[in-house]
Amino acid sequence: MAGPTAQRAVPKVGFVSLGCPKALVDSERILTQLRAEGYATAREYGGADLVIVNTCGFIDAAVAESLGAIGEALSENGKVIVTGCLGAKEEVVQSAHPSVLAVTGPHDTEGVMRAVHAHLPQPHDPFTDLLPPQGIKLTPQHYAYLKISEGCNHRCSFCIIPSMRGDLVSRTLGEVMREAENLVRAGVKELLVISQDTGAYGVDVKYRTGFWRGRPTRTRMTELCRALGELGVWVRLHYVYPYPHVDEVIPLMAAGKILPYLDVPFQHASPGILKRMKRPASAEKVLERLAAWRAICPDITVRSTFIVGFPGETDAEFGQLLDFLAAAQLDRVGCFAYSPVDGAAANALPDPVPETLKEERRARFMQAQQKISARKLKRKVGKTLQVLVDAPGVGRSSADAPEIDGTVRFKRGRTGEFATIMIERADAHDLYGRLA
């Protein structure tokens, strides 16, 4: 008689995920597919049969970080598959690291899996029944990113995302809502809606009607927000260009259907700079919209990001940005000194701003915003806030997105649960209180 068949070891894949939340969702999809096909994940390079590195390639610093991560994986393991935004520049990866096994671009789960199959054969008996319905997530159990579309139709002069991720492609409303429901059933308390351009959701399919829970529902941001608002969890909107129809979601915030939080990347306020950036909107119209939003939903938190030191930015144009900041009184703000991106149209613009001046302007901008933030947070002292606990003693209110905004600090609390906190003091970024 033949002896017992030797049990085949389960192949293990290491994974490194870099970049923004949109790239994180791509990583989650790849990991979900790996698990569905029976692959295991390894926590250390040495325990992996090969390593996948999901890269970022938006600015020079991100390219350097990605190339460094690829080099580390090659040094520690030797077998590396590269995917993500830097993968769209295959020649850059191959020039720096010619020994990588394969290179694919962003949002390409199929391409990554073809490379994995070529270098690490698929197990014969994948345990698909062990795959959770919400898929594999890299975020904590109580919140998750919900990507509703891929790509972008804008052609901002400082950005190369469309060249890497393509034009806008919206997921069907039914597909998005099925994922959202699975996440909520798995215990997720907060859904963070992301894309390259959330407000444009559905424009590529002409807002085609889909179906959810047997009801016809248009593939459009407002209708999606209404549907998500029925799930009974926090819903937070990110990367929303200020299109006119964005006004339609503010009443949903006022009614408590979705969080009173809007992440709008204004980028600048000077008409001249916005024109050179090829950005829509004007500072005057933005201020009018902000006033209208706050009239409907006084508790709304508006977050934005800005770029200083864009090519040709004069002292007067930077002054216009500071004036806008003072008038807009935004709640949460991020600011970046302009960094040339290989392949961006802005690289050809004249009159680059010296690095020292860029940093000086960024520091002045953030100093001005810090005073605004401190005043706004001080108004919350003495109030009671609902907080989602990220770890014992650390949570976030409706005004705080994970990793980019402030926190609420207190004693105790259970991770992943809501807590009611009495705010006792504030600084420029965080709130401090006690369990009410």
PDB file of C-alpha atoms in Angstrom, residues 27 30 41 71 102 125 147 151 154 156 167 179 258-259 286 303 308 329 331 338 345 376:
ATOM      1  CA  SER A  27      -4.808  46.121  -0.926  1.00  0.00           C
ATOM      2  CA  ILE A  30      -6.070  41.707  -3.300  1.00  0.00           C
ATOM      3  CA  THR A  41      -0.656  35.820   4.645  1.00  0.00           C
ATOM      4  CA  GLY A  71      14.273  47.271  -2.006  1.00  0.00           C
ATOM      5  CA  ALA A 102       6.274  41.432 -11.969  1.00  0.00           C
ATOM      6  CA  ASP A 125      -8.296  23.136  -2.237  1.00  0.00           C
ATOM      7  CA  LYS A 147     -14.558  52.984  -2.271  1.00  0.00           C
ATOM      8  CA  GLY A 151     -10.245  57.127 -11.526  1.00  0.00           C
ATOM      9  CA  HIS A 154     -10.421  66.118 -13.873  1.00  0.00           C
ATOM     10  CA  CYS A 156      -5.568  69.216 -12.493  1.00  0.00           C
ATOM     11  CA  ASP A 167     -10.989  58.162 -16.028  1.00  0.00           C
ATOM     12  CA  GLU A 179     -20.453  45.706   0.481  1.00  0.00           C
ATOM     13  CA  ILE A 258     -24.998  60.836   7.671  1.00  0.00           C
ATOM     14  CA  LEU A 259     -22.257  62.549   9.669  1.00  0.00           C
ATOM     15  CA  VAL A 286     -17.068  78.834  -1.852  1.00  0.00           C
ATOM     16  CA  ARG A 303     -12.167  69.754   6.202  1.00  0.00           C
ATOM     17  CA  VAL A 308       1.198  76.605  -1.160  1.00  0.00           C
ATOM     18  CA  GLN A 329     -13.110  79.465   9.269  1.00  0.00           C
ATOM     19  CA  ASP A 331     -12.643  73.219  10.989  1.00  0.00           C
ATOM     20  CA  TYR A 338       4.055  72.158  -3.740  1.00  0.00           C
ATOM     21  CA  ALA A 345       1.644  69.507 -16.477  1.00  0.00           C
ATOM     22  CA  LYS A 376     -13.332  76.317  17.370  1.00  0.00           C
TER      23      LYS A 376
END
